[in-house]
Short mmCIF file of C-alpha atoms in Angstrom, two decimals:
data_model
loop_
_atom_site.label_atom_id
_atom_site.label_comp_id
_atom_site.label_asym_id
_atom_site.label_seq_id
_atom_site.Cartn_x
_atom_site.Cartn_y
_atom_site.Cartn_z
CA UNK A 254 0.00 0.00 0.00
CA UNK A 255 1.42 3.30 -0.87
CA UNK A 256 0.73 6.14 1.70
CA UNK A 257 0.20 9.69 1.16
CA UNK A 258 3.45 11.70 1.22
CA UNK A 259 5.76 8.53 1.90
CA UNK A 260 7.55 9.20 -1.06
CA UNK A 261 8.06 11.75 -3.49
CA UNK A 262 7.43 10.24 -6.43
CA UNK A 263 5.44 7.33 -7.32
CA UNK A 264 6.27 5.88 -11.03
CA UNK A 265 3.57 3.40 -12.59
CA UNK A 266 5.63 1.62 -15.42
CA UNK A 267 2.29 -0.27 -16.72
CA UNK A 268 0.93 0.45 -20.16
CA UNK A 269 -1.69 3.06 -20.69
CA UNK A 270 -4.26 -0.23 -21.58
CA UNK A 271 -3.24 -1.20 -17.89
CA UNK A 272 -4.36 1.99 -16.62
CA UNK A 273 -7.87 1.93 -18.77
CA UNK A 274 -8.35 -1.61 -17.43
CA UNK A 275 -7.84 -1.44 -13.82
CA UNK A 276 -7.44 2.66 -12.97
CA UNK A 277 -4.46 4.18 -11.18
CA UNK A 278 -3.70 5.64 -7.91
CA UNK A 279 -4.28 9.20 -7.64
CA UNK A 280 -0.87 11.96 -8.38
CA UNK A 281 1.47 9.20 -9.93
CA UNK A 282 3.36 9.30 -13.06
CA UNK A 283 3.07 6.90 -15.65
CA UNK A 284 6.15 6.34 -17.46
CA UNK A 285 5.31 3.53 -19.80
CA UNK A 286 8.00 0.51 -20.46
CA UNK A 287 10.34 2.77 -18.26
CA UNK A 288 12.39 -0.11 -18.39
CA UNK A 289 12.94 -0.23 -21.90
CA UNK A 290 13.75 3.44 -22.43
CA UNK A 291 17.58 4.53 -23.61
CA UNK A 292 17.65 7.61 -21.23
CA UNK A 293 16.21 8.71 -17.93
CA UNK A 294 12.43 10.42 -18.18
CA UNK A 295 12.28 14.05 -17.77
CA UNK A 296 9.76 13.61 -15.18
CA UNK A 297 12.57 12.18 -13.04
CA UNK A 298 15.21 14.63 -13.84
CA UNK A 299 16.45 16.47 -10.53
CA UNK A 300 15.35 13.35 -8.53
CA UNK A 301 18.54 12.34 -7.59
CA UNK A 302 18.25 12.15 -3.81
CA UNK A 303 14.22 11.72 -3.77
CA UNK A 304 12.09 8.45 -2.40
CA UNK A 305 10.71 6.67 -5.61
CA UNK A 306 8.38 4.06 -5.51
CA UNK A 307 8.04 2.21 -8.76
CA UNK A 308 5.33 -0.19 -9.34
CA UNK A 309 3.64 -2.43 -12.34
CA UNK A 310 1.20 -5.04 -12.62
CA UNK A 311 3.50 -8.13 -11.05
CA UNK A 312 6.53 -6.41 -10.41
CA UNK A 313 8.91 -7.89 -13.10
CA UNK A 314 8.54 -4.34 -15.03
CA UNK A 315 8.93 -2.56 -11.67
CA UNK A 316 12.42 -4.34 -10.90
CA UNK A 317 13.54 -3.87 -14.35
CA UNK A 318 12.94 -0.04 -13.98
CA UNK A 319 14.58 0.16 -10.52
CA UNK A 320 17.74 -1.36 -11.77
CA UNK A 321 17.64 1.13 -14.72
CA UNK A 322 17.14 4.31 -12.55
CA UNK A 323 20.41 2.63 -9.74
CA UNK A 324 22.20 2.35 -12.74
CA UNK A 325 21.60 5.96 -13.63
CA UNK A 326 22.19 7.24 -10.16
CA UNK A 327 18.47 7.93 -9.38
#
């Protein structure tokens, strides 16, 4: 469960169908296939020393995207 203000961002890495199908949680930021992307998102420029939670459907996506943003110093 993700609590009001416990981090400062909160990064869905579903697909926008994902979304449609089963809604998201209210002020996150979808970056789809996050994972998959050659550069860090704008939206998480500057977030260098900030809380991130990162989720996706089962959490393969999720761990995939976490490893991507360590890499990158996030």
């Amino acid at each position: 469960m993700i609590q009001n203000d416990a981090f400062d961002a909160v990064v869905d890495v579903r697909t926008v169908s994902e979304w449609e199908d089963t809604g998201i949680i209210e002020n996150v930021t979808l970056i789809e296939s996050m994972q998959s992307l050659s550069s860090t998102p704008m939206d998480l420029m500057g977030c260098e020393y900030c809380s991130i939670a990162v989720y996706c459907r089962s959490g393969s996506r999720a761990q995939s995207a976490l490893e991507k943003m360590q890499n990158e110093s996030l």
